[in-house]
Amino acid sequence: MGGTLSLLRLQQILDSQFPIGAFAHSWGLEAYSQGGNLSQRALYDLLHASLTRGSVGLEGAACALAHFRAGSPKELLELAHQFAAWTPIAGPRETSLRLGGRLLRILSRLYGLAWSPSVPPHQPLVTGWALARLGLPLSLALPVYLQSSLMALLAAAIRSIALSPEAAQEILTQLQPHIATKARAILEDPDAHFYTATPGWDFWAAVQPHLETRLFLS
């Protein structure tokens, strides 16, 4: 019963449709798509880069570190400052805080969890902390968290380019072995994966607020 309940809570919290407002953000993908013809293959390459060297991998490492440091507000505060430093573009950084704040309000309502008010509530930190507080195993949660992040980007891509839901699932299936590999690597050494190196994503995330027409807030 305990294992089943943990699985249900894990699926609930890490669902890409969990009502925190992620659907309103594309993290620069909308601007990326307007910069040229973004094919299905190019989209796969972008998502693979985000997973292995970009924001998805960074957030996965942040989630893991927050899980390990969940009992120390001081360490979580230091982690929040480091995460902000690795998120130089205002749009994605502010989006992380907004989504994390909404996630906190829902978790407080559902489970009575209380976050330290001195710590900026970046979404991956709140997620990792909540998983730890609820006793949910990181070994199971982390690959689901990474996949959920990619699913949110694919949902944004469906609205931004000529991509069908079926094609999006094809891309996700192709990425799943890499998700499993990245999750294992983060679990072994999260500090080594706490970085980003995708300047293209940063450029288009900075351009997106200046588009003449937009579907997404960031």
PDB file of C-alpha atoms in Angstrom:
ATOM      1  CA  MET A   1       0.000   0.000   0.000  1.00  0.00           C
ATOM      2  CA  GLY A   2       2.813   2.404   0.920  1.00  0.00           C
ATOM      3  CA  GLY A   3       4.601   1.796  -2.366  1.00  0.00           C
ATOM      4  CA  THR A   4       1.419   2.298  -4.349  1.00  0.00           C
ATOM      5  CA  LEU A   5       0.632   5.552  -2.536  1.00  0.00           C
ATOM      6  CA  SER A   6       4.165   6.827  -3.173  1.00  0.00           C
ATOM      7  CA  LEU A   7       3.836   6.003  -6.863  1.00  0.00           C
ATOM      8  CA  LEU A   8       0.513   7.843  -7.096  1.00  0.00           C
ATOM      9  CA  ARG A   9       1.894  10.937  -5.365  1.00  0.00           C
ATOM     10  CA  LEU A  10       4.972  10.866  -7.548  1.00  0.00           C
ATOM     11  CA  GLN A  11       2.868  10.713 -10.698  1.00  0.00           C
ATOM     12  CA  GLN A  12       0.655  13.511  -9.404  1.00  0.00           C
ATOM     13  CA  ILE A  13       3.408  15.966  -8.487  1.00  0.00           C
ATOM     14  CA  LEU A  14       5.605  15.331 -11.529  1.00  0.00           C
ATOM     15  CA  ASP A  15       2.800  15.344 -14.091  1.00  0.00           C
ATOM     16  CA  SER A  16       3.622  17.959 -16.740  1.00  0.00           C
ATOM     17  CA  GLN A  17      -0.038  19.059 -16.487  1.00  0.00           C
ATOM     18  CA  PHE A  18       0.121  19.689 -12.724  1.00  0.00           C
ATOM     19  CA  PRO A  19      -1.670  23.058 -12.390  1.00  0.00           C
ATOM     20  CA  ILE A  20       1.226  25.426 -11.794  1.00  0.00           C
ATOM     21  CA  GLY A  21       0.980  27.254 -15.136  1.00  0.00           C
ATOM     22  CA  ALA A  22       3.811  25.593 -17.076  1.00  0.00           C
ATOM     23  CA  PHE A  23       1.605  25.544 -20.190  1.00  0.00           C
ATOM     24  CA  ALA A  24       2.095  29.323 -20.514  1.00  0.00           C
ATOM     25  CA  HIS A  25       5.863  29.066 -20.989  1.00  0.00           C
ATOM     26  CA  SER A  26       8.134  27.716 -23.724  1.00  0.00           C
ATOM     27  CA  TRP A  27      11.516  28.721 -22.213  1.00  0.00           C
ATOM     28  CA  GLY A  28      12.574  30.375 -25.471  1.00  0.00           C
ATOM     29  CA  LEU A  29      11.382  27.628 -27.790  1.00  0.00           C
ATOM     30  CA  GLU A  30       8.794  29.917 -29.374  1.00  0.00           C
ATOM     31  CA  ALA A  31      11.491  32.418 -30.382  1.00  0.00           C
ATOM     32  CA  TYR A  32      13.704  29.540 -31.499  1.00  0.00           C
ATOM     33  CA  SER A  33      10.953  28.354 -33.849  1.00  0.00           C
ATOM     34  CA  GLN A  34      10.470  31.838 -35.309  1.00  0.00           C
ATOM     35  CA  GLY A  35      14.160  32.123 -36.046  1.00  0.00           C
ATOM     36  CA  GLY A  36      13.985  29.551 -38.818  1.00  0.00           C
ATOM     37  CA  ASN A  37      12.485  26.276 -39.964  1.00  0.00           C
ATOM     38  CA  LEU A  38      12.565  24.073 -36.881  1.00  0.00           C
ATOM     39  CA  SER A  39      12.248  20.521 -38.202  1.00  0.00           C
ATOM     40  CA  GLN A  40      11.415  17.462 -36.138  1.00  0.00           C
ATOM     41  CA  ARG A  41      15.064  16.397 -36.264  1.00  0.00           C
ATOM     42  CA  ALA A  42      16.247  19.849 -35.208  1.00  0.00           C
ATOM     43  CA  LEU A  43      13.765  19.826 -32.337  1.00  0.00           C
ATOM     44  CA  TYR A  44      15.087  16.461 -31.185  1.00  0.00           C
ATOM     45  CA  ASP A  45      18.624  17.862 -31.229  1.00  0.00           C
ATOM     46  CA  LEU A  46      17.545  20.905 -29.213  1.00  0.00           C
ATOM     47  CA  LEU A  47      15.838  18.809 -26.569  1.00  0.00           C
ATOM     48  CA  HIS A  48      18.752  16.397 -26.406  1.00  0.00           C
ATOM     49  CA  ALA A  49      21.093  19.354 -25.831  1.00  0.00           C
ATOM     50  CA  SER A  50      18.815  20.748 -23.129  1.00  0.00           C
ATOM     51  CA  LEU A  51      18.788  17.365 -21.394  1.00  0.00           C
ATOM     52  CA  THR A  52      22.490  16.625 -21.613  1.00  0.00           C
ATOM     53  CA  ARG A  53      24.043  20.101 -21.364  1.00  0.00           C
ATOM     54  CA  GLY A  54      21.249  22.613 -20.803  1.00  0.00           C
ATOM     55  CA  SER A  55      18.412  23.701 -18.561  1.00  0.00           C
ATOM     56  CA  VAL A  56      16.663  20.332 -18.267  1.00  0.00           C
ATOM     57  CA  GLY A  57      19.846  18.697 -17.013  1.00  0.00           C
ATOM     58  CA  LEU A  58      20.583  21.660 -14.730  1.00  0.00           C
ATOM     59  CA  GLU A  59      17.117  21.463 -13.192  1.00  0.00           C
ATOM     60  CA  GLY A  60      17.460  17.716 -12.727  1.00  0.00           C
ATOM     61  CA  ALA A  61      20.711  18.209 -10.820  1.00  0.00           C
ATOM     62  CA  ALA A  62      19.131  21.012  -8.775  1.00  0.00           C
ATOM     63  CA  CYS A  63      16.196  18.751  -7.945  1.00  0.00           C
ATOM     64  CA  ALA A  64      18.555  15.998  -6.784  1.00  0.00           C
ATOM     65  CA  LEU A  65      20.663  18.380  -4.686  1.00  0.00           C
ATOM     66  CA  ALA A  66      17.565  19.867  -3.066  1.00  0.00           C
ATOM     67  CA  HIS A  67      16.388  16.354  -2.222  1.00  0.00           C
ATOM     68  CA  PHE A  68      19.686  15.627  -0.497  1.00  0.00           C
ATOM     69  CA  ARG A  69      19.686  19.007   1.343  1.00  0.00           C
ATOM     70  CA  ALA A  70      15.993  19.146   2.159  1.00  0.00           C
ATOM     71  CA  GLY A  71      16.609  19.340   5.908  1.00  0.00           C
ATOM     72  CA  SER A  72      18.848  22.425   5.777  1.00  0.00           C
ATOM     73  CA  PRO A  73      17.348  25.824   4.830  1.00  0.00           C
ATOM     74  CA  LYS A  74      20.873  27.279   4.823  1.00  0.00           C
ATOM     75  CA  GLU A  75      22.065  24.772   2.213  1.00  0.00           C
ATOM     76  CA  LEU A  76      18.888  25.247   0.182  1.00  0.00           C
ATOM     77  CA  LEU A  77      19.475  29.014   0.181  1.00  0.00           C
ATOM     78  CA  GLU A  78      23.020  28.515  -1.098  1.00  0.00           C
ATOM     79  CA  LEU A  79      21.707  26.143  -3.744  1.00  0.00           C
ATOM     80  CA  ALA A  80      19.091  28.714  -4.810  1.00  0.00           C
ATOM     81  CA  HIS A  81      21.792  31.356  -5.307  1.00  0.00           C
ATOM     82  CA  GLN A  82      23.864  28.931  -7.368  1.00  0.00           C
ATOM     83  CA  PHE A  83      20.851  27.964  -9.472  1.00  0.00           C
ATOM     84  CA  ALA A  84      20.082  31.626 -10.175  1.00  0.00           C
ATOM     85  CA  ALA A  85      23.684  32.170 -11.266  1.00  0.00           C
ATOM     86  CA  TRP A  86      23.351  29.312 -13.756  1.00  0.00           C
ATOM     87  CA  THR A  87      20.120  30.863 -15.097  1.00  0.00           C
ATOM     88  CA  PRO A  88      21.337  34.200 -16.486  1.00  0.00           C
ATOM     89  CA  ILE A  89      18.294  35.063 -18.630  1.00  0.00           C
ATOM     90  CA  ALA A  90      15.562  36.847 -16.686  1.00  0.00           C
ATOM     91  CA  GLY A  91      12.618  35.098 -18.369  1.00  0.00           C
ATOM     92  CA  PRO A  92      13.476  31.490 -17.461  1.00  0.00           C
ATOM     93  CA  ARG A  93      14.780  32.540 -14.043  1.00  0.00           C
ATOM     94  CA  GLU A  94      11.589  34.418 -13.142  1.00  0.00           C
ATOM     95  CA  THR A  95       9.485  31.614 -14.603  1.00  0.00           C
ATOM     96  CA  SER A  96      11.222  29.149 -12.289  1.00  0.00           C
ATOM     97  CA  LEU A  97      10.303  31.313  -9.303  1.00  0.00           C
ATOM     98  CA  ARG A  98       6.681  31.746 -10.399  1.00  0.00           C
ATOM     99  CA  LEU A  99       6.171  28.042 -11.070  1.00  0.00           C
ATOM    100  CA  GLY A 100       7.928  27.108  -7.853  1.00  0.00           C
ATOM    101  CA  GLY A 101       5.770  29.521  -5.864  1.00  0.00           C
ATOM    102  CA  ARG A 102       2.587  28.052  -7.316  1.00  0.00           C
ATOM    103  CA  LEU A 103       3.872  24.542  -6.669  1.00  0.00           C
ATOM    104  CA  LEU A 104       4.501  25.480  -3.042  1.00  0.00           C
ATOM    105  CA  ARG A 105       0.981  26.818  -2.586  1.00  0.00           C
ATOM    106  CA  ILE A 106      -0.530  23.618  -3.953  1.00  0.00           C
ATOM    107  CA  LEU A 107       1.749  21.377  -1.879  1.00  0.00           C
ATOM    108  CA  SER A 108       0.902  23.366   1.230  1.00  0.00           C
ATOM    109  CA  ARG A 109      -2.796  22.935   0.504  1.00  0.00           C
ATOM    110  CA  LEU A 110      -2.538  19.226  -0.304  1.00  0.00           C
ATOM    111  CA  TYR A 111       0.094  18.033   2.145  1.00  0.00           C
ATOM    112  CA  GLY A 112       0.715  20.856   4.619  1.00  0.00           C
ATOM    113  CA  LEU A 113       4.340  21.297   3.569  1.00  0.00           C
ATOM    114  CA  ALA A 114       6.048  24.515   4.725  1.00  0.00           C
ATOM    115  CA  TRP A 115       8.989  26.027   2.802  1.00  0.00           C
ATOM    116  CA  SER A 116      11.493  28.366   4.432  1.00  0.00           C
ATOM    117  CA  PRO A 117      10.460  31.931   3.429  1.00  0.00           C
ATOM    118  CA  SER A 118      14.117  32.991   3.193  1.00  0.00           C
ATOM    119  CA  VAL A 119      14.798  30.598   0.277  1.00  0.00           C
ATOM    120  CA  PRO A 120      13.778  31.656  -3.280  1.00  0.00           C
ATOM    121  CA  PRO A 121      11.308  28.982  -4.446  1.00  0.00           C
ATOM    122  CA  HIS A 122      12.862  27.884  -7.724  1.00  0.00           C
ATOM    123  CA  GLN A 123      10.772  25.096  -9.182  1.00  0.00           C
ATOM    124  CA  PRO A 124      13.387  22.286  -9.262  1.00  0.00           C
ATOM    125  CA  LEU A 125      14.444  23.052  -5.698  1.00  0.00           C
ATOM    126  CA  VAL A 126      10.873  22.987  -4.438  1.00  0.00           C
ATOM    127  CA  THR A 127      10.290  19.742  -6.325  1.00  0.00           C
ATOM    128  CA  GLY A 128      13.324  17.973  -4.888  1.00  0.00           C
ATOM    129  CA  TRP A 129      12.602  19.248  -1.379  1.00  0.00           C
ATOM    130  CA  ALA A 130       8.961  18.153  -1.578  1.00  0.00           C
ATOM    131  CA  LEU A 131       9.886  14.701  -2.830  1.00  0.00           C
ATOM    132  CA  ALA A 132      12.194  14.291   0.164  1.00  0.00           C
ATOM    133  CA  ARG A 133       9.623  15.601   2.648  1.00  0.00           C
ATOM    134  CA  LEU A 134       7.036  13.176   1.299  1.00  0.00           C
ATOM    135  CA  GLY A 135       9.480  10.270   1.442  1.00  0.00           C
ATOM    136  CA  LEU A 136       9.458   9.703  -2.316  1.00  0.00           C
ATOM    137  CA  PRO A 137      12.595   7.968  -3.653  1.00  0.00           C
ATOM    138  CA  LEU A 138      14.818  10.096  -5.867  1.00  0.00           C
ATOM    139  CA  SER A 139      15.976   7.065  -7.840  1.00  0.00           C
ATOM    140  CA  LEU A 140      12.432   6.670  -9.143  1.00  0.00           C
ATOM    141  CA  ALA A 141      11.485  10.361  -9.207  1.00  0.00           C
ATOM    142  CA  LEU A 142      14.426  11.844 -11.076  1.00  0.00           C
ATOM    143  CA  PRO A 143      13.925  10.168 -14.491  1.00  0.00           C
ATOM    144  CA  VAL A 144      10.207  11.005 -14.263  1.00  0.00           C
ATOM    145  CA  TYR A 145      11.091  14.629 -13.461  1.00  0.00           C
ATOM    146  CA  LEU A 146      13.439  14.867 -16.448  1.00  0.00           C
ATOM    147  CA  GLN A 147      10.844  13.332 -18.749  1.00  0.00           C
ATOM    148  CA  SER A 148       8.159  15.696 -17.443  1.00  0.00           C
ATOM    149  CA  SER A 149      10.391  18.684 -18.237  1.00  0.00           C
ATOM    150  CA  LEU A 150      10.878  17.453 -21.796  1.00  0.00           C
ATOM    151  CA  MET A 151       7.161  16.789 -22.152  1.00  0.00           C
ATOM    152  CA  ALA A 152       6.467  20.418 -21.225  1.00  0.00           C
ATOM    153  CA  LEU A 153       8.834  21.553 -23.978  1.00  0.00           C
ATOM    154  CA  LEU A 154       7.206  19.184 -26.466  1.00  0.00           C
ATOM    155  CA  ALA A 155       3.771  20.537 -25.521  1.00  0.00           C
ATOM    156  CA  ALA A 156       5.076  24.034 -26.263  1.00  0.00           C
ATOM    157  CA  ALA A 157       6.523  22.808 -29.571  1.00  0.00           C
ATOM    158  CA  ILE A 158       3.147  21.399 -30.646  1.00  0.00           C
ATOM    159  CA  ARG A 159       1.709  24.906 -30.286  1.00  0.00           C
ATOM    160  CA  SER A 160       4.688  26.648 -31.909  1.00  0.00           C
ATOM    161  CA  ILE A 161       5.533  24.586 -34.980  1.00  0.00           C
ATOM    162  CA  ALA A 162       4.003  22.034 -37.336  1.00  0.00           C
ATOM    163  CA  LEU A 163       4.406  19.131 -34.914  1.00  0.00           C
ATOM    164  CA  SER A 164       1.686  16.575 -34.257  1.00  0.00           C
ATOM    165  CA  PRO A 165       1.164  14.986 -30.827  1.00  0.00           C
ATOM    166  CA  GLU A 166       2.150  11.649 -32.361  1.00  0.00           C
ATOM    167  CA  ALA A 167       5.436  13.094 -33.657  1.00  0.00           C
ATOM    168  CA  ALA A 168       6.081  14.592 -30.223  1.00  0.00           C
ATOM    169  CA  GLN A 169       5.722  11.138 -28.685  1.00  0.00           C
ATOM    170  CA  GLU A 170       8.177   9.760 -31.242  1.00  0.00           C
ATOM    171  CA  ILE A 171      10.733  12.347 -30.138  1.00  0.00           C
ATOM    172  CA  LEU A 172      10.097  11.543 -26.472  1.00  0.00           C
ATOM    173  CA  THR A 173      10.559   7.829 -27.124  1.00  0.00           C
ATOM    174  CA  GLN A 174      13.881   8.523 -28.851  1.00  0.00           C
ATOM    175  CA  LEU A 175      14.982  10.615 -25.872  1.00  0.00           C
ATOM    176  CA  GLN A 176      14.053   8.098 -23.183  1.00  0.00           C
ATOM    177  CA  PRO A 177      17.334   6.122 -23.232  1.00  0.00           C
ATOM    178  CA  HIS A 178      19.175   9.423 -22.807  1.00  0.00           C
ATOM    179  CA  ILE A 179      16.837  10.395 -19.955  1.00  0.00           C
ATOM    180  CA  ALA A 180      17.700   7.162 -18.167  1.00  0.00           C
ATOM    181  CA  THR A 181      21.433   7.706 -18.735  1.00  0.00           C
ATOM    182  CA  LYS A 182      21.299  11.316 -17.523  1.00  0.00           C
ATOM    183  CA  ALA A 183      19.283  10.384 -14.435  1.00  0.00           C
ATOM    184  CA  ARG A 184      21.813   7.715 -13.458  1.00  0.00           C
ATOM    185  CA  ALA A 185      24.697  10.136 -13.957  1.00  0.00           C
ATOM    186  CA  ILE A 186      23.030  12.843 -11.853  1.00  0.00           C
ATOM    187  CA  LEU A 187      22.273  10.397  -9.057  1.00  0.00           C
ATOM    188  CA  GLU A 188      25.923   9.342  -8.971  1.00  0.00           C
ATOM    189  CA  ASP A 189      27.287  12.917  -8.851  1.00  0.00           C
ATOM    190  CA  PRO A 190      24.693  15.737  -8.968  1.00  0.00           C
ATOM    191  CA  ASP A 191      27.297  18.472  -8.467  1.00  0.00           C
ATOM    192  CA  ALA A 192      29.068  17.437 -11.672  1.00  0.00           C
ATOM    193  CA  HIS A 193      25.871  18.015 -13.658  1.00  0.00           C
ATOM    194  CA  PHE A 194      24.903  21.304 -12.021  1.00  0.00           C
ATOM    195  CA  TYR A 195      25.727  23.515 -15.027  1.00  0.00           C
ATOM    196  CA  THR A 196      24.490  24.644 -18.437  1.00  0.00           C
ATOM    197  CA  ALA A 197      26.349  25.104 -21.720  1.00  0.00           C
ATOM    198  CA  THR A 198      23.674  25.921 -24.321  1.00  0.00           C
ATOM    199  CA  PRO A 199      24.152  29.557 -25.395  1.00  0.00           C
ATOM    200  CA  GLY A 200      21.682  29.131 -28.267  1.00  0.00           C
ATOM    201  CA  TRP A 201      18.874  28.446 -25.817  1.00  0.00           C
ATOM    202  CA  ASP A 202      19.956  31.471 -23.739  1.00  0.00           C
ATOM    203  CA  PHE A 203      19.989  33.717 -26.806  1.00  0.00           C
ATOM    204  CA  TRP A 204      16.484  32.829 -27.931  1.00  0.00           C
ATOM    205  CA  ALA A 205      15.135  32.963 -24.376  1.00  0.00           C
ATOM    206  CA  ALA A 206      16.448  36.537 -24.217  1.00  0.00           C
ATOM    207  CA  VAL A 207      14.900  37.379 -27.611  1.00  0.00           C
ATOM    208  CA  GLN A 208      11.463  35.938 -26.841  1.00  0.00           C
ATOM    209  CA  PRO A 209      10.101  38.854 -24.721  1.00  0.00           C
ATOM    210  CA  HIS A 210      10.706  41.161 -27.713  1.00  0.00           C
ATOM    211  CA  LEU A 211       8.728  39.171 -30.312  1.00  0.00           C
ATOM    212  CA  GLU A 212       5.954  41.161 -31.977  1.00  0.00           C
ATOM    213  CA  THR A 213       3.461  38.348 -31.434  1.00  0.00           C
ATOM    214  CA  ARG A 214       3.737  35.695 -28.733  1.00  0.00           C
ATOM    215  CA  LEU A 215       1.896  32.633 -27.531  1.00  0.00           C
ATOM    216  CA  PHE A 216       3.949  32.165 -24.362  1.00  0.00           C
ATOM    217  CA  LEU A 217       4.950  34.404 -21.449  1.00  0.00           C
ATOM    218  CA  SER A 218       8.537  33.206 -21.531  1.00  0.00           C
TER     219      SER A 218
END
